[in-house]
Amino acid sequence: MKINKWMAATAFTVSSLFAATSFAADPLKVGFVYVGPVGDHGWSYEHDQGRLEMQEHFGDKVETTFVENVPEGADAERVITQLAKSGHDLIFTTSFGFMNPTLKAAKRFPNVTFEHATGYKRSKNVSTYVLRTYEGRYVSGVAAGMATKTNTIGYIASFPIPEVIRDINSVYLGAKSVNPDVKIKIVWVNTWYDPGKESDAANALMDQGVDIVIQHTDSPAPLIAAEKRGIMGIGQASDMSHFAPKSHMFSVRDVWAPHYIRTVQEVMDKSWAPEDYWGGFADDILQIVSINPDLPADIQSAITSTHSKIKSGEFHPFTGPMLDNTGKEVIAAGYTLTDAELAAVNWYVEGIDASIPK
Amino acid sequence: MLSVQPRIESSKKMAWFSPIIAIVLTMLVSSLMFLALGVSPTKAFEVFILQPVSDTYNIGELMVKAGPLLLCATGLALCYRANIWNIGAEGQLLVGAVASSAVAIQATQNSGFGVLLLALAAGIVAGMLWAAIPTFLYRLFHTNIILSTIMLNYIGLYTLLWAVHGPLADPDGFGFPESIIFADSVLLPLLSDNGRATISIVVAVGLALLSGLALYKTLPGFKLRVYGEDQAAARYAGFNSGKIVWGVMLFAGALAGFAGASEVIGPIGQLIPSVSPGYGYAAIIVAYLGRLNPIGIILSSLFMGSLYMGSDLAQIELGLPTAITGLFQGILLFFLLACDYLIFYQIKVVPRETEKRRQETLLQMKRDANDMNEVTSEDTKAQQGAL
């Protein structure tokens, strides 16, 4: 009898142990790899904000880890592999240079899900995700076209890749729609983040009579340079209003949380499948924030109305007919570019007096 | 009382003990730091020290990280032994990577072993040429070799950026700055399937051992050391200074170029703008940690490699930000260099009187020396006046 009781007790304990492990589901481990420090006030900072919001949304159902300042060389593959090895189920790699390292690690860990930002290569466990940055650029163009007095807008461009070329076109199209005499001047800095170079580029543009500075780089340096000279500018990636209280027109903010929450949910539900995700105004993954209250009322209302027209899908900046700056038709009348075509734009629209660096 | 006295001969015992003292001190100080952050110090040390060697994959990665450091530091150590301040390993590594990639992009799946050797040779020759520029300027115009090598690092970096945006860029890469992914036939053979370490690490260790042997056991090594200690003595002995300077600079350039080539046709497998996270600069620290002795450098490059790896692991396992890892590494390097003081100086407990007398004697000697200097400077003034 005694023995029976003891055995029953043991059996009960053992079975409850098993129950404990199977019922209290392990949290989903999610890893993030950042190219910069989380305190860069731009790209990596916003990804980390997205991670924190996602963590808050799921509470103890997820466990998140991030590795910051990861160089885009041989180290990237090791960091991604170590995250996969240490039991992470889902890994976000948030810089273009992590594309091939992500694919190599994904091949070694077929049961881990990978998401790579801004790349163009996918596999059965690797998705890509990008922002429709051109939507924010079009709004920037409209605001700049209305605000410019010298009819010259300056653009600090990073690398001659399709995203940047497309966005230059988008700014110009937006500006031209409200100001037929507008011109755009472009400076290439060949970097995503270098406050010194970005600041030099802003000054060079302002020396050439530019009175609105738009940047395709991540630091607040161009805005700060513009503020010093009383010239207007637009914030990139995060809310940069506090860096230039007077000169800041508005910021186009990257808001990654909705995508991170959706992806984590899909992985939990086992409904995840590789995709090429494009997020924009419609998903609130790209937002217009901190519109400067000192801007003239007509510009403020143009910003909000252009934003809502694009958000509702009523208007798409890349709708034909459209010619490139050599006079060749690039979009036929009534046609709107597909995402795949948007990812391969390699021409300047008619009216841009420049050529793409080779 | 305690007294610090210079040793007549540097202490052999302390050469072994000072790193141990440094590690103990680091553990004590950083334990406080980890405790303040709410991380168990034992867990932290496990991540920093044991994890990089905990399994075959991590050991392989440690070799991937240590390889380029070892190659660059070996070359630099020979230069520094000869009193030539070559800071140019970074630039030599980068042009080595570019030249090697220029060959590697031509390879196809069916290319033979010859193309791989050609890619390696291109990297080595490019590194040597890059090192030849400052050497030539130094021999001809006595240009400061520190400045010319630093500046060539920047030119090397911009050469790489130009190549990766232009002639070597992937034609189907949508304008992104990177080359095609090289064919497998042109990649260095792996040491193990579970990892990315290639045979280049074996070559690197072999070269370091040979350099150590040459430095201490051969006539050219002896000449190099004499030249470094005292150039005038080397001249009187009839040693050819040109041969020594050219020899060590070209050797260092070849090793750095080899390191660059083994990165692109090794773990990276393509040319990208960020081939090196500053290996050429970190190698200067590695060379000094290894006491400018190629055998010591094998250990110090593994040590530095594990510190870098510990940094990522600490973020993954402990959630520590990179800044804390930087602090830990800084504390460790600080104590390592500080404890080297014990090799050349001794700390003794002496009676107060003895120490006082010693200090007075030292002071008196200093005064005498100053007087002597004044006398000589007055003499020179007088001579100049006479002229």
XYZ file of C-alpha atoms in Angstrom:
745
model
C 0.000 0.000 0.000
C 2.720 2.348 1.073
C 4.768 1.460 -1.958
C 1.791 1.945 -4.193
C 1.235 5.407 -2.809
C 4.866 6.248 -3.328
C 4.763 4.967 -6.876
C 1.620 6.880 -7.596
C 3.212 10.004 -6.231
C 6.257 9.494 -8.408
C 4.131 8.793 -11.448
C 2.160 11.928 -10.728
C 5.284 14.053 -10.381
C 6.805 12.653 -13.543
C 3.652 13.135 -15.552
C 3.190 16.661 -14.229
C 6.797 17.408 -15.195
C 6.075 16.290 -18.725
C 2.887 18.277 -18.708
C 4.754 21.360 -17.561
C 7.180 21.149 -20.432
C 4.548 20.561 -23.057
C 1.952 23.050 -21.827
C 4.054 26.076 -20.920
C 5.207 26.629 -24.513
C 8.759 27.825 -24.864
C 8.945 31.480 -25.883
C 9.758 32.087 -29.527
C 13.343 33.318 -29.685
C 13.765 36.216 -32.100
C 17.188 37.635 -33.016
C 18.061 40.961 -34.677
C 21.330 41.872 -36.379
C 22.055 45.606 -36.723
C 24.776 47.225 -38.809
C 25.021 50.323 -36.600
C 24.733 51.091 -32.923
C 21.149 51.234 -31.620
C 21.862 54.853 -30.733
C 22.438 56.059 -34.318
C 19.150 58.065 -34.354
C 18.358 56.619 -37.747
C 18.222 53.198 -39.369
C 19.325 50.792 -36.604
C 17.579 52.885 -33.944
C 14.213 52.476 -35.679
C 14.706 48.724 -36.115
C 15.350 48.468 -32.398
C 12.243 50.523 -31.642
C 10.348 47.980 -33.756
C 11.892 45.127 -31.771
C 10.906 46.711 -28.436
C 7.326 47.285 -29.555
C 7.077 43.723 -30.829
C 8.475 42.440 -27.510
C 5.859 44.458 -25.629
C 3.084 43.182 -27.888
C 3.871 39.506 -27.269
C 5.119 39.797 -23.679
C 6.646 36.535 -22.418
C 5.621 34.644 -25.536
C 8.789 35.926 -27.204
C 12.372 36.404 -26.146
C 14.395 38.898 -28.195
C 18.131 39.330 -28.661
C 20.002 41.884 -30.715
C 23.596 42.198 -31.854
C 24.602 45.750 -32.786
C 27.542 47.182 -34.734
C 28.015 44.046 -36.819
C 30.448 44.694 -39.713
C 29.234 43.644 -43.164
C 32.290 41.440 -43.782
C 33.223 37.924 -42.678
C 31.850 38.616 -39.181
C 28.216 38.871 -40.288
C 27.891 35.182 -41.159
C 29.344 34.156 -37.795
C 26.952 36.369 -35.829
C 23.922 35.123 -37.779
C 25.076 31.507 -37.365
C 25.622 31.954 -33.636
C 22.114 33.346 -33.252
C 20.713 30.337 -35.116
C 22.900 27.939 -33.112
C 21.792 29.371 -29.790
C 18.186 28.433 -30.500
C 16.712 31.487 -32.190
C 13.700 30.550 -34.302
C 13.432 33.773 -36.296
C 16.274 36.109 -37.258
C 15.983 39.576 -38.811
C 19.089 40.872 -40.565
C 18.660 44.571 -41.176
C 21.279 45.751 -43.636
C 21.848 45.128 -47.339
C 25.381 43.822 -46.716
C 23.980 40.912 -44.705
C 22.261 39.456 -47.791
C 24.734 36.728 -48.773
C 25.740 35.890 -45.168
C 22.012 35.458 -44.355
C 21.502 33.110 -47.294
C 24.566 31.058 -46.348
C 23.440 30.724 -42.726
C 19.882 29.928 -43.862
C 21.195 27.010 -45.889
C 22.860 25.550 -42.784
C 19.759 26.035 -40.618
C 16.747 25.056 -42.743
C 14.423 25.049 -39.685
C 15.157 28.646 -38.734
C 13.235 31.486 -40.395
C 15.221 34.442 -41.735
C 14.071 37.894 -42.846
C 16.486 40.193 -44.659
C 15.771 43.912 -45.047
C 16.397 45.649 -48.405
C 17.848 42.665 -50.270
C 16.723 40.975 -53.470
C 17.671 37.324 -52.880
C 15.226 34.913 -51.246
C 15.108 31.178 -50.514
C 12.696 28.729 -48.908
C 13.450 30.061 -45.424
C 14.510 33.621 -46.314
C 12.096 36.490 -46.957
C 12.953 40.056 -47.868
C 11.252 43.206 -46.666
C 11.598 46.785 -47.861
C 9.903 50.124 -47.453
C 8.083 52.029 -50.171
C 10.385 54.957 -49.461
C 9.367 56.561 -52.755
C 5.966 57.362 -51.216
C 7.568 59.504 -48.532
C 9.837 61.066 -51.171
C 6.878 62.124 -53.300
C 5.359 63.969 -50.321
C 8.805 65.502 -49.645
C 8.915 66.636 -53.283
C 5.489 68.294 -53.087
C 6.404 70.157 -49.881
C 9.832 71.152 -51.236
C 8.386 72.299 -54.579
C 5.972 74.595 -52.772
C 8.464 75.932 -50.230
C 11.454 76.615 -52.489
C 12.114 80.224 -53.419
C 15.199 79.578 -55.561
C 13.361 76.753 -57.382
C 16.287 74.455 -56.582
C 16.067 71.379 -54.367
C 19.173 69.569 -53.107
C 19.391 65.780 -52.751
C 22.110 63.999 -50.753
C 22.270 60.569 -52.373
C 23.988 57.512 -50.899
C 24.673 54.803 -53.522
C 23.485 54.629 -57.163
C 21.172 51.663 -56.493
C 17.576 51.425 -57.789
C 16.005 52.502 -54.466
C 17.922 55.779 -54.438
C 17.466 56.514 -58.151
C 13.752 55.799 -57.842
C 13.477 58.142 -54.855
C 15.280 60.968 -56.681
C 12.705 60.580 -59.463
C 9.920 60.548 -56.899
C 11.046 63.784 -55.222
C 11.369 65.462 -58.615
C 7.927 64.245 -59.762
C 6.355 65.531 -56.547
C 8.048 68.916 -56.802
C 7.251 69.283 -60.508
C 3.548 68.580 -59.859
C 3.289 71.813 -57.867
C 6.142 73.879 -59.373
C 6.906 73.471 -63.104
C 10.167 75.482 -62.884
C 11.776 73.381 -60.165
C 15.263 71.889 -60.557
C 17.031 69.189 -58.517
C 20.734 69.050 -57.680
C 22.228 65.730 -56.585
C 25.404 65.023 -54.578
C 26.618 61.412 -54.167
C 28.321 60.663 -50.859
C 28.763 56.867 -51.224
C 27.832 56.152 -47.636
C 24.698 55.481 -45.573
C 26.042 56.996 -42.416
C 28.897 59.487 -42.170
C 27.879 62.703 -40.403
C 30.979 64.570 -41.643
C 30.479 63.747 -45.317
C 26.727 64.307 -45.114
C 27.258 67.717 -43.576
C 29.816 68.666 -46.265
C 27.383 67.592 -48.966
C 24.597 69.716 -47.447
C 26.881 72.755 -47.361
C 28.026 72.187 -50.949
C 24.387 72.057 -52.084
C 23.476 75.205 -50.151
C 26.478 77.001 -51.696
C 24.922 76.231 -55.080
C 21.678 78.003 -54.232
C 19.678 75.052 -52.958
C 17.113 76.130 -50.343
C 15.587 72.736 -49.452
C 17.846 69.837 -48.431
C 16.551 66.274 -48.790
C 18.751 63.381 -47.649
C 18.968 59.689 -48.488
C 21.478 59.124 -45.662
C 20.784 58.308 -42.020
C 22.411 60.897 -39.755
C 20.820 64.189 -38.666
C 23.972 66.065 -39.821
C 22.442 67.548 -43.036
C 19.488 68.922 -41.064
C 21.806 70.445 -38.487
C 23.882 72.053 -41.273
C 20.685 73.426 -42.841
C 19.453 74.805 -39.514
C 22.692 76.782 -39.145
C 22.064 78.539 -42.457
C 18.316 78.974 -42.106
C 17.535 76.507 -44.919
C 14.724 73.951 -44.736
C 15.210 70.176 -44.657
C 13.339 66.889 -44.195
C 14.138 64.208 -41.590
C 15.004 60.676 -42.678
C 14.188 57.288 -41.055
C 13.372 58.615 -37.581
C 11.749 61.744 -36.122
C 14.571 64.277 -36.416
C 12.595 67.369 -35.411
C 14.584 68.000 -32.216
C 17.853 68.288 -34.194
C 16.594 71.288 -36.190
C 13.533 72.868 -34.552
C 13.305 75.697 -37.100
C 14.447 74.011 -40.323
C 12.729 70.681 -39.914
C 9.675 70.534 -42.243
C 8.654 66.983 -41.263
C 10.210 63.520 -40.983
C 9.465 60.379 -42.937
C 9.705 57.756 -40.201
C 10.344 54.011 -40.669
C 8.017 52.125 -38.330
C 9.038 48.475 -38.337
C 6.848 47.210 -35.486
C 3.793 46.228 -37.610
C 5.970 44.058 -39.846
C 7.816 42.483 -36.914
C 4.573 41.732 -35.064
C 2.964 40.216 -38.155
C 6.014 38.073 -38.985
C 6.399 36.760 -35.424
C 2.681 35.878 -35.374
C 3.045 34.008 -38.676
C 6.018 32.026 -37.378
C 4.085 31.176 -34.181
C 1.090 30.056 -36.264
C 3.383 28.157 -38.638
C 1.792 30.081 -41.511
C 4.992 31.884 -42.513
C 6.055 31.585 -46.155
C 8.882 33.346 -47.990
C 7.777 36.591 -49.604
C 9.058 39.907 -50.914
C 7.284 42.312 -48.583
C 6.862 45.985 -49.510
C 5.489 48.213 -46.742
C 4.411 51.825 -47.136
C 1.876 54.433 -46.069
C -0.993 51.955 -46.414
C 0.454 49.698 -43.689
C 1.574 52.664 -41.537
C 5.061 51.199 -41.756
C 6.151 54.466 -43.323
C 4.739 57.554 -41.616
C 4.856 61.343 -41.947
C 5.607 62.657 -38.452
C 6.191 65.996 -36.669
C 5.016 68.412 -39.364
C 6.489 71.795 -38.404
C 3.552 73.964 -37.184
C 5.310 77.094 -38.509
C 4.992 75.922 -42.138
C 2.453 77.892 -44.224
C -1.015 76.358 -43.976
C -1.208 75.494 -47.692
C 2.004 73.461 -47.489
C 0.821 71.665 -44.354
C -2.449 70.716 -45.994
C -0.656 69.652 -49.208
C 1.527 67.313 -47.133
C -1.431 65.640 -45.439
C -3.591 65.450 -48.555
C -0.785 63.977 -50.708
C -0.069 61.470 -47.937
C -3.700 60.352 -47.755
C -4.049 60.160 -51.556
C -1.059 57.780 -51.723
C -2.167 55.884 -48.598
C -5.633 55.197 -50.007
C -4.128 53.939 -53.266
C -5.860 56.701 -55.223
C -2.502 57.891 -56.523
C 0.790 56.126 -57.393
C 3.802 58.303 -58.277
C 5.029 55.909 -60.984
C 2.050 55.945 -63.310
C 2.490 56.535 -67.047
C 2.886 58.138 -69.414
C 6.435 58.861 -68.324
C 9.605 59.631 -70.288
C 13.168 59.335 -69.054
C 15.584 62.256 -69.352
C 16.778 61.082 -72.771
C 13.216 61.249 -74.120
C 12.583 57.493 -74.167
C 9.204 56.253 -72.925
C 9.737 54.259 -69.707
C 6.124 53.885 -68.542
C 3.249 53.607 -71.020
C 0.124 55.726 -70.565
C -2.143 54.388 -67.842
C 0.375 51.778 -66.661
C 1.682 51.646 -63.076
C 5.047 50.054 -62.337
C 4.938 46.729 -60.507
C 7.057 46.152 -57.403
C 9.542 44.103 -59.423
C 9.864 46.976 -61.898
C 10.187 49.498 -59.064
C 13.082 47.402 -57.742
C 14.980 47.830 -61.014
C 14.574 51.531 -61.861
C 17.768 52.671 -63.545
C 16.701 55.860 -65.329
C 16.082 59.473 -64.406
C 12.712 60.912 -65.240
C 12.411 63.663 -67.890
C 13.609 67.026 -66.548
C 16.378 65.820 -64.221
C 19.548 67.391 -65.556
C 22.069 64.761 -64.434
C 23.306 61.308 -65.314
C 23.474 58.231 -63.114
C 27.051 57.491 -61.960
C 28.415 54.291 -63.473
C 58.590 51.311 2.387
C 57.922 50.350 -1.245
C 60.475 51.325 -3.799
C 60.379 51.026 -7.594
C 63.735 50.226 -9.099
C 64.743 49.551 -12.673
C 66.031 46.038 -13.265
C 69.525 45.672 -14.618
C 68.307 42.873 -16.856
C 64.652 42.390 -17.859
C 63.090 39.645 -15.787
C 62.557 36.294 -17.522
C 60.257 35.185 -14.740
C 58.086 38.285 -15.027
C 57.805 37.880 -18.788
C 55.751 34.774 -17.961
C 54.055 36.052 -14.829
C 52.943 39.512 -15.925
C 50.141 38.248 -18.206
C 48.851 36.067 -15.374
C 48.857 38.986 -12.930
C 47.081 41.070 -15.586
C 44.380 38.467 -16.090
C 43.762 38.144 -12.356
C 43.497 41.932 -11.973
C 41.146 42.124 -14.977
C 38.920 39.457 -13.509
C 38.737 41.304 -10.199
C 37.921 44.697 -11.721
C 35.535 43.423 -14.392
C 33.729 41.227 -11.842
C 32.709 44.442 -10.105
C 31.522 45.829 -13.445
C 29.499 42.697 -14.274
C 28.022 42.573 -10.758
C 26.954 46.210 -11.081
C 25.144 45.261 -14.307
C 23.440 42.314 -12.657
C 25.330 39.681 -14.662
C 27.012 36.818 -12.874
C 30.799 37.213 -13.336
C 31.353 33.459 -13.657
C 28.782 33.309 -16.469
C 30.389 36.334 -18.129
C 33.884 34.809 -18.025
C 32.498 31.548 -19.363
C 31.073 33.415 -22.371
C 34.225 35.459 -22.990
C 36.842 32.773 -22.376
C 35.317 29.296 -22.794
C 32.607 29.737 -25.419
C 34.922 30.735 -28.301
C 36.559 27.294 -27.923
C 33.470 25.359 -26.851
C 32.773 23.444 -30.092
C 34.322 22.780 -33.487
C 32.304 25.510 -35.213
C 33.429 28.151 -32.725
C 37.049 26.973 -32.872
C 36.885 27.242 -36.673
C 35.474 30.760 -36.403
C 38.207 31.682 -33.949
C 40.742 30.643 -36.581
C 38.876 32.656 -39.246
C 39.177 35.709 -37.005
C 42.765 35.088 -35.881
C 44.165 34.238 -39.353
C 44.334 37.734 -40.885
C 45.489 39.195 -37.543
C 48.309 36.646 -37.348
C 49.456 37.252 -40.932
C 49.479 41.048 -40.627
C 51.018 41.057 -37.142
C 53.874 38.713 -38.120
C 54.911 41.038 -40.935
C 54.560 44.116 -38.752
C 56.583 42.568 -35.912
C 59.569 42.021 -38.214
C 59.311 45.637 -39.387
C 59.150 46.920 -35.806
C 62.089 44.709 -34.812
C 64.044 46.492 -37.539
C 62.795 49.833 -36.166
C 60.693 50.510 -39.284
C 57.289 51.870 -38.336
C 55.050 50.310 -40.938
C 51.385 51.133 -40.175
C 50.307 50.078 -43.675
C 49.071 46.502 -43.223
C 45.437 47.601 -43.663
C 46.018 49.149 -47.095
C 48.213 46.241 -48.206
C 45.484 43.818 -47.143
C 42.797 45.743 -49.045
C 44.689 45.992 -52.348
C 45.539 42.300 -51.942
C 41.809 41.587 -51.717
C 41.090 43.703 -54.825
C 43.805 42.073 -56.957
C 42.796 38.604 -55.854
C 39.132 39.344 -56.666
C 40.070 40.617 -60.113
C 41.398 37.113 -60.833
C 38.681 35.249 -58.936
C 35.745 36.771 -60.857
C 37.179 35.231 -64.047
C 36.988 31.712 -62.621
C 34.272 29.286 -63.682
C 32.954 26.164 -61.947
C 35.449 24.098 -63.964
C 38.569 26.190 -63.374
C 41.525 24.235 -62.099
C 43.693 24.700 -59.046
C 45.928 27.022 -61.104
C 43.356 29.838 -61.031
C 43.182 29.605 -57.247
C 46.972 29.879 -57.014
C 46.891 32.791 -59.453
C 44.302 34.573 -57.295
C 46.496 34.093 -54.226
C 49.604 35.224 -56.105
C 47.801 38.345 -57.344
C 46.936 39.266 -53.755
C 50.493 38.701 -52.543
C 52.069 40.703 -55.381
C 49.598 43.579 -54.893
C 50.391 43.710 -51.175
C 54.129 43.774 -51.947
C 53.702 46.557 -54.511
C 51.678 48.585 -52.019
C 54.455 48.138 -49.435
C 57.102 48.963 -52.039
C 55.791 52.527 -52.520
C 56.591 53.814 -48.995
C 59.838 51.805 -48.937
C 60.958 53.399 -52.170
C 60.069 56.881 -50.911
C 61.869 56.179 -47.645
C 65.052 54.914 -49.284
C 65.130 57.721 -51.828
C 63.847 60.765 -49.917
C 63.832 59.624 -46.268
C 60.074 60.107 -46.225
C 58.512 59.378 -42.847
C 57.326 55.794 -43.234
C 54.568 56.145 -40.602
C 52.881 58.937 -42.554
C 53.304 57.427 -46.005
C 51.956 54.033 -44.935
C 48.946 55.573 -43.136
C 48.092 57.638 -46.198
C 48.396 54.626 -48.470
C 45.839 52.878 -46.245
C 43.282 55.466 -47.327
C 44.288 55.220 -50.964
C 43.997 51.438 -50.653
C 40.499 51.752 -49.204
C 39.376 54.082 -51.993
C 40.908 51.771 -54.594
C 38.744 49.009 -53.154
C 35.617 51.206 -53.186
C 36.274 52.250 -56.783
C 36.774 48.622 -57.849
C 33.679 47.320 -56.080
C 31.460 50.087 -57.500
C 32.966 49.939 -60.949
C 35.031 47.353 -62.792
C 34.553 44.458 -60.348
C 30.859 45.083 -59.539
C 28.329 42.340 -60.268
C 26.753 43.319 -63.630
C 23.415 41.828 -62.459
C 23.662 43.289 -58.960
C 21.288 46.265 -59.501
C 24.174 48.664 -58.855
C 24.798 47.438 -55.310
C 28.494 47.657 -54.394
C 29.596 44.029 -54.473
C 31.148 41.581 -56.914
C 29.631 38.338 -58.095
C 29.871 35.400 -55.699
C 33.054 33.575 -56.709
C 32.917 30.084 -58.205
C 33.610 27.302 -55.692
C 36.650 26.233 -57.720
C 38.514 29.417 -56.777
C 37.761 29.191 -53.031
C 40.463 28.004 -50.619
C 39.988 24.406 -49.362
C 38.218 24.187 -46.000
C 39.824 22.564 -42.968
C 36.520 21.064 -41.862
C 33.031 20.909 -43.338
C 31.593 22.291 -40.124
C 32.956 25.801 -40.442
C 34.734 28.318 -42.612
C 38.389 27.996 -41.592
C 40.572 27.406 -44.648
C 44.099 26.116 -45.159
C 45.297 29.739 -45.077
C 45.339 29.540 -41.271
C 47.772 26.601 -41.470
C 49.956 28.602 -43.849
C 49.756 31.581 -41.471
C 50.915 29.551 -38.471
C 53.685 27.985 -40.567
C 54.880 31.389 -41.739
C 54.861 32.739 -38.173
C 56.940 29.774 -36.948
C 59.397 30.181 -39.834
C 59.666 33.921 -39.173
C 60.396 33.230 -35.519
C 63.070 30.731 -36.486
C 64.599 33.117 -39.008
C 64.593 36.012 -36.562
C 66.474 34.204 -33.798
C 68.446 31.446 -35.526
C 69.683 32.839 -38.860
C 72.176 35.460 -39.941
C 69.631 37.682 -41.757
C 67.509 37.590 -38.585
C 70.496 38.604 -36.517
C 71.308 41.444 -38.937
C 67.700 42.615 -38.727
C 67.780 42.714 -34.934
C 71.112 44.554 -34.846
C 69.823 47.074 -37.397
C 66.741 47.645 -35.249
C 68.703 48.057 -32.018
C 71.426 50.294 -33.363
C 71.630 51.421 -36.974
C 75.131 52.824 -36.554
C 76.426 49.497 -35.210
C 74.809 47.705 -38.149
C 76.527 50.084 -40.559
C 79.945 49.577 -38.905
C 79.410 45.842 -39.126
C 78.935 46.319 -42.855
C 75.306 45.158 -42.950
C 73.427 46.266 -46.071
C 70.627 48.446 -44.687
C 68.823 48.581 -48.038
C 68.468 44.820 -48.095
C 67.101 44.762 -44.537
C 64.532 47.545 -45.093
C 63.349 46.208 -48.456
C 63.303 42.667 -47.106
C 61.055 43.271 -44.105
C 58.743 45.719 -45.896
C 58.142 43.424 -48.869
C 57.690 40.438 -46.548
C 55.113 42.364 -44.481
C 53.349 43.483 -47.661
C 53.247 39.937 -48.995
C 51.736 38.608 -45.759
C 49.092 41.373 -45.608
C 48.242 40.859 -49.284
C 47.932 37.136 -48.643
C 45.589 37.899 -45.730
C 43.406 40.058 -47.995
C 43.296 37.393 -50.696
C 42.418 34.660 -48.188
C 39.486 36.726 -46.903
C 37.832 37.239 -50.297
C 38.515 33.756 -51.657
C 37.867 32.291 -48.208
C 35.135 33.068 -45.690
C 33.605 36.012 -47.600
C 33.611 34.486 -51.094
C 33.128 37.771 -52.969
C 34.500 41.320 -53.001
C 32.551 43.723 -50.768
C 33.358 47.247 -49.497
C 33.922 46.037 -45.917
C 36.485 43.275 -46.491
C 38.364 44.190 -43.332
C 36.962 45.416 -40.023
C 40.359 47.033 -39.367
C 42.565 43.909 -39.211
C 45.625 45.900 -40.279
C 45.288 48.274 -37.337
C 44.321 45.635 -34.768
C 47.414 43.710 -35.894
C 49.603 46.466 -34.432
C 48.168 45.697 -30.980
C 48.487 41.963 -31.653
C 52.163 42.373 -32.596
C 52.906 44.221 -29.353
C 50.870 41.847 -27.190
C 52.970 39.050 -28.699
C 56.069 41.020 -27.663
C 57.125 41.326 -31.318
C 57.980 37.637 -31.255
C 56.280 35.631 -34.029
C 55.677 32.699 -31.671
C 54.071 35.013 -29.107
C 51.985 36.528 -31.902
C 50.370 33.163 -32.631
C 49.019 33.239 -29.077
C 48.113 36.930 -29.067
C 46.203 36.709 -32.365
C 44.144 33.804 -31.005
C 43.601 35.807 -27.844
C 42.434 38.952 -29.698
C 40.291 36.819 -32.001
C 38.509 35.312 -29.015
C 37.932 38.774 -27.541
C 36.163 39.844 -30.749
C 34.071 36.687 -30.730
C 33.286 37.104 -27.046
C 31.820 40.471 -27.936
C 29.112 38.962 -30.164
C 28.529 36.063 -27.787
C 28.105 38.422 -24.818
C 25.388 40.257 -26.729
C 23.628 37.027 -27.664
C 24.021 35.097 -24.402
C 24.046 37.857 -21.800
C 22.328 40.767 -23.549
C 25.308 42.995 -22.774
C 25.665 45.989 -25.123
C 28.833 46.287 -27.234
C 29.998 49.201 -25.099
C 30.390 46.887 -22.064
C 32.400 44.429 -24.108
C 34.569 47.333 -25.228
C 35.124 48.251 -21.574
C 36.039 44.666 -20.686
C 38.523 44.486 -23.557
C 39.928 47.878 -22.586
C 40.453 46.810 -18.949
C 42.212 43.640 -20.084
C 44.539 45.391 -22.540
C 45.269 48.102 -19.990
C 46.380 45.603 -17.342
C 48.343 43.528 -19.858
C 50.399 46.520 -20.925
C 50.629 47.940 -17.398
C 51.940 44.661 -15.965
C 54.737 44.601 -18.539
C 56.215 47.338 -16.383
C 57.160 44.577 -13.945
C 59.454 43.011 -16.530
C 61.697 46.049 -16.585
C 61.171 47.375 -13.055
C 60.986 45.734 -9.669
C 58.975 46.742 -6.650
C 60.897 46.134 -3.427
C 60.263 46.614 0.245
C 63.243 48.556 1.633
C 63.983 50.378 4.926
C 62.906 54.009 4.809
C 66.488 55.263 5.285
C 67.898 53.280 2.381
C 65.180 54.515 0.060
C 65.739 58.120 1.120
C 69.447 57.821 0.413
C 68.760 56.216 -2.965
C 66.368 59.000 -3.948
C 68.959 61.609 -2.925
C 71.652 59.923 -4.973
C 69.328 59.796 -7.962
C 68.517 63.474 -7.575
C 72.191 64.338 -7.298
C 72.952 62.309 -10.431
C 70.226 64.174 -12.269
C 71.646 67.527 -11.180
C 75.096 66.521 -12.307
C 73.739 65.455 -15.658
C 71.959 68.806 -16.034
C 75.122 70.693 -15.188
C 76.985 68.687 -17.782
C 74.351 69.542 -20.371
C 74.586 73.219 -19.544
C 78.325 73.120 -19.880
C 78.131 71.398 -23.249
C 75.463 73.763 -24.504
C 77.586 76.721 -23.400
C 80.489 75.179 -25.236
C 78.466 74.899 -28.414
C 77.295 78.468 -28.022
C 80.869 79.604 -27.617
C 81.876 77.644 -30.688
C 79.045 79.111 -32.684
C 80.047 82.567 -31.511
C 83.600 81.938 -32.637
C 82.355 80.890 -36.067
